[in-house]
């Protein structure tokens, strides 16, 4: 239950990510410090994150997908419901996870590479990240949960 988070791992659906072979992380070009804020959300310090994402090779396509979220929710300050995010992922994502609404399940710190991990572990629960670039293309992420 300390910072290593190993005592609480059994709570929830932590094994979903193990079956996901989608390679969503990678590369360069992201922002984040790895150590996020302190408080109830454990930004940057949690051990596991549950996330959905959209991956597109072209920046124009990711911007089109993100604009749909902006027009429907983000511009109003609303959080994007997971079911609505899933529709966008199914329509736009070029990752195999797109067929599952972009669902990556629970994954541990260290599984995803580079900027993908930084963004996933520093996006507040219920929030959608801005688009960012990795070696795999352009992404944005919906953080659905975090645990230690």
mmCIF file of C-alpha atoms in Angstrom:
data_model
loop_
_atom_site.group_PDB
_atom_site.id
_atom_site.type_symbol
_atom_site.label_atom_id
_atom_site.label_comp_id
_atom_site.label_asym_id
_atom_site.label_seq_id
_atom_site.Cartn_x
_atom_site.Cartn_y
_atom_site.Cartn_z
ATOM 1 C CA UNK A 1 0.000 0.000 0.000
ATOM 2 C CA UNK A 2 3.048 2.231 -0.048
ATOM 3 C CA UNK A 3 4.480 3.863 -3.140
ATOM 4 C CA UNK A 4 5.281 0.479 -4.699
ATOM 5 C CA UNK A 5 1.526 -0.294 -4.627
ATOM 6 C CA UNK A 6 1.968 -4.068 -4.563
ATOM 7 C CA UNK A 7 -0.393 -4.732 -1.649
ATOM 8 C CA UNK A 8 -3.503 -3.396 -3.426
ATOM 9 C CA UNK A 9 -2.994 -4.995 -6.846
ATOM 10 C CA UNK A 10 -5.702 -7.648 -6.375
ATOM 11 C CA UNK A 11 -8.510 -5.059 -6.311
ATOM 12 C CA UNK A 12 -10.211 -4.590 -9.690
ATOM 13 C CA UNK A 13 -9.506 -6.058 -13.116
ATOM 14 C CA UNK A 14 -5.736 -5.756 -13.255
ATOM 15 C CA UNK A 15 -5.236 -8.712 -15.610
ATOM 16 C CA UNK A 16 -7.099 -7.229 -18.579
ATOM 17 C CA UNK A 17 -4.057 -5.419 -19.920
ATOM 18 C CA UNK A 18 -1.987 -8.583 -19.884
ATOM 19 C CA UNK A 19 -4.151 -10.010 -22.647
ATOM 20 C CA UNK A 20 -3.929 -6.847 -24.717
ATOM 21 C CA UNK A 21 -1.241 -7.121 -27.351
ATOM 22 C CA UNK A 22 -1.887 -3.634 -28.703
ATOM 23 C CA UNK A 23 1.389 -1.745 -28.850
ATOM 24 C CA UNK A 24 0.211 1.755 -28.056
ATOM 25 C CA UNK A 25 3.281 3.328 -26.537
ATOM 26 C CA UNK A 26 6.506 4.462 -28.003
ATOM 27 C CA UNK A 27 8.800 7.161 -29.150
ATOM 28 C CA UNK A 28 9.414 10.796 -28.659
ATOM 29 C CA UNK A 29 7.612 14.069 -28.568
ATOM 30 C CA UNK A 30 5.432 13.850 -25.441
ATOM 31 C CA UNK A 31 5.223 16.034 -22.409
ATOM 32 C CA UNK A 32 5.105 15.168 -18.739
ATOM 33 C CA UNK A 33 7.400 14.907 -15.809
ATOM 34 C CA UNK A 34 6.601 11.401 -14.573
ATOM 35 C CA UNK A 35 5.962 12.717 -11.093
ATOM 36 C CA UNK A 36 2.601 14.377 -11.101
ATOM 37 C CA UNK A 37 0.664 16.197 -8.460
ATOM 38 C CA UNK A 38 -0.051 14.865 -5.026
ATOM 39 C CA UNK A 39 -3.449 14.147 -3.634
ATOM 40 C CA UNK A 40 -6.363 11.766 -3.951
ATOM 41 C CA UNK A 41 -5.888 11.147 -7.674
ATOM 42 C CA UNK A 42 -2.261 9.934 -7.310
ATOM 43 C CA UNK A 43 -1.349 11.611 -10.594
ATOM 44 C CA UNK A 44 2.053 10.396 -11.692
ATOM 45 C CA UNK A 45 2.504 8.111 -8.677
ATOM 46 C CA UNK A 46 -0.033 5.321 -9.242
ATOM 47 C CA UNK A 47 1.046 1.864 -10.364
ATOM 48 C CA UNK A 48 -1.764 0.985 -12.813
ATOM 49 C CA UNK A 49 -3.904 3.002 -15.220
ATOM 50 C CA UNK A 50 -7.042 1.984 -17.118
ATOM 51 C CA UNK A 51 -7.246 3.836 -20.410
ATOM 52 C CA UNK A 52 -8.761 4.054 -23.861
ATOM 53 C CA UNK A 53 -7.000 5.683 -26.783
ATOM 54 C CA UNK A 54 -7.278 6.633 -30.424
ATOM 55 C CA UNK A 55 -4.240 6.111 -32.656
ATOM 56 C CA UNK A 56 -3.905 7.578 -36.145
ATOM 57 C CA UNK A 57 -0.903 7.642 -38.444
ATOM 58 C CA UNK A 58 -1.736 11.106 -39.806
ATOM 59 C CA UNK A 59 -2.013 14.233 -37.699
ATOM 60 C CA UNK A 60 -4.982 15.468 -39.736
ATOM 61 C CA UNK A 61 -7.018 12.369 -38.889
ATOM 62 C CA UNK A 62 -6.291 12.548 -35.150
ATOM 63 C CA UNK A 63 -7.242 16.232 -35.200
ATOM 64 C CA UNK A 64 -10.533 15.375 -36.925
ATOM 65 C CA UNK A 65 -11.305 12.735 -34.282
ATOM 66 C CA UNK A 66 -10.348 15.071 -31.427
ATOM 67 C CA UNK A 67 -12.509 17.851 -32.903
ATOM 68 C CA UNK A 68 -15.538 15.548 -32.640
ATOM 69 C CA UNK A 69 -14.848 15.237 -28.903
ATOM 70 C CA UNK A 70 -14.307 18.978 -28.581
ATOM 71 C CA UNK A 71 -17.547 19.808 -30.364
ATOM 72 C CA UNK A 72 -19.570 17.321 -28.320
ATOM 73 C CA UNK A 73 -18.093 17.649 -24.825
ATOM 74 C CA UNK A 74 -14.686 19.185 -24.269
ATOM 75 C CA UNK A 75 -15.547 22.716 -25.415
ATOM 76 C CA UNK A 76 -18.354 22.745 -22.824
ATOM 77 C CA UNK A 77 -15.982 21.619 -20.073
ATOM 78 C CA UNK A 78 -17.683 18.225 -19.929
ATOM 79 C CA UNK A 79 -15.945 14.890 -19.509
ATOM 80 C CA UNK A 80 -16.293 12.480 -22.397
ATOM 81 C CA UNK A 81 -18.324 9.396 -21.413
ATOM 82 C CA UNK A 82 -16.386 6.168 -22.105
ATOM 83 C CA UNK A 83 -19.148 4.909 -24.413
ATOM 84 C CA UNK A 84 -18.894 8.057 -26.543
ATOM 85 C CA UNK A 85 -15.091 7.894 -26.578
ATOM 86 C CA UNK A 86 -15.436 4.262 -27.705
ATOM 87 C CA UNK A 87 -17.543 5.346 -30.698
ATOM 88 C CA UNK A 88 -14.829 7.796 -31.783
ATOM 89 C CA UNK A 89 -12.131 5.132 -31.303
ATOM 90 C CA UNK A 90 -14.092 2.597 -33.328
ATOM 91 C CA UNK A 91 -14.568 5.113 -36.135
ATOM 92 C CA UNK A 92 -11.077 6.651 -36.260
ATOM 93 C CA UNK A 93 -8.455 4.525 -34.498
ATOM 94 C CA UNK A 94 -5.981 2.553 -36.606
ATOM 95 C CA UNK A 95 -4.863 0.487 -33.603
ATOM 96 C CA UNK A 96 -6.312 -3.029 -33.185
ATOM 97 C CA UNK A 97 -7.795 -1.783 -29.888
ATOM 98 C CA UNK A 98 -10.080 0.474 -31.947
ATOM 99 C CA UNK A 99 -12.331 -2.545 -32.508
ATOM 100 C CA UNK A 100 -12.794 -2.612 -28.717
ATOM 101 C CA UNK A 101 -13.549 1.094 -28.483
ATOM 102 C CA UNK A 102 -9.882 1.887 -27.882
ATOM 103 C CA UNK A 103 -9.915 -0.050 -24.596
ATOM 104 C CA UNK A 104 -6.420 -0.914 -23.387
ATOM 105 C CA UNK A 105 -7.633 -2.199 -20.022
ATOM 106 C CA UNK A 106 -5.426 -1.883 -16.936
ATOM 107 C CA UNK A 107 -1.708 -1.647 -17.582
ATOM 108 C CA UNK A 108 1.238 -1.153 -15.231
ATOM 109 C CA UNK A 109 3.785 1.609 -15.245
ATOM 110 C CA UNK A 110 6.605 0.484 -17.541
ATOM 111 C CA UNK A 111 4.450 -1.425 -20.059
ATOM 112 C CA UNK A 112 3.920 1.488 -22.453
ATOM 113 C CA UNK A 113 6.867 3.367 -23.857
ATOM 114 C CA UNK A 114 7.811 7.021 -23.872
ATOM 115 C CA UNK A 115 5.214 9.744 -24.202
ATOM 116 C CA UNK A 116 2.268 7.334 -24.147
ATOM 117 C CA UNK A 117 3.099 6.286 -20.587
ATOM 118 C CA UNK A 118 3.768 9.879 -19.524
ATOM 119 C CA UNK A 119 0.403 11.066 -20.811
ATOM 120 C CA UNK A 120 -1.557 8.034 -19.555
ATOM 121 C CA UNK A 121 -0.180 8.283 -16.024
ATOM 122 C CA UNK A 122 -0.559 12.070 -15.820
ATOM 123 C CA UNK A 123 -4.076 12.485 -17.229
ATOM 124 C CA UNK A 124 -6.691 12.807 -14.444
ATOM 125 C CA UNK A 125 -9.354 10.096 -14.185
ATOM 126 C CA UNK A 126 -12.256 10.935 -16.468
ATOM 127 C CA UNK A 127 -10.212 13.424 -18.493
ATOM 128 C CA UNK A 128 -9.161 13.217 -22.121
ATOM 129 C CA UNK A 129 -5.618 14.196 -23.064
ATOM 130 C CA UNK A 130 -4.756 16.529 -25.891
ATOM 131 C CA UNK A 131 -3.408 14.834 -29.038
ATOM 132 C CA UNK A 132 0.292 13.926 -28.875
ATOM 133 C CA UNK A 133 2.869 12.189 -31.072
ATOM 134 C CA UNK A 134 4.732 8.930 -30.488
ATOM 135 C CA UNK A 135 6.761 6.724 -32.816
ATOM 136 C CA UNK A 136 3.518 4.870 -33.622
ATOM 137 C CA UNK A 137 1.642 7.966 -34.746
ATOM 138 C CA UNK A 138 -0.713 10.418 -33.067
ATOM 139 C CA UNK A 139 -2.820 9.583 -30.020
ATOM 140 C CA UNK A 140 -5.182 10.955 -27.460
ATOM 141 C CA UNK A 141 -6.146 9.111 -24.284
ATOM 142 C CA UNK A 142 -9.155 8.849 -21.980
ATOM 143 C CA UNK A 143 -8.026 7.883 -18.469
ATOM 144 C CA UNK A 144 -10.723 5.689 -16.901
ATOM 145 C CA UNK A 145 -9.051 4.750 -13.632
ATOM 146 C CA UNK A 146 -5.895 4.418 -11.609
ATOM 147 C CA UNK A 147 -4.808 2.237 -8.726
ATOM 148 C CA UNK A 148 -1.720 1.214 -6.789
#
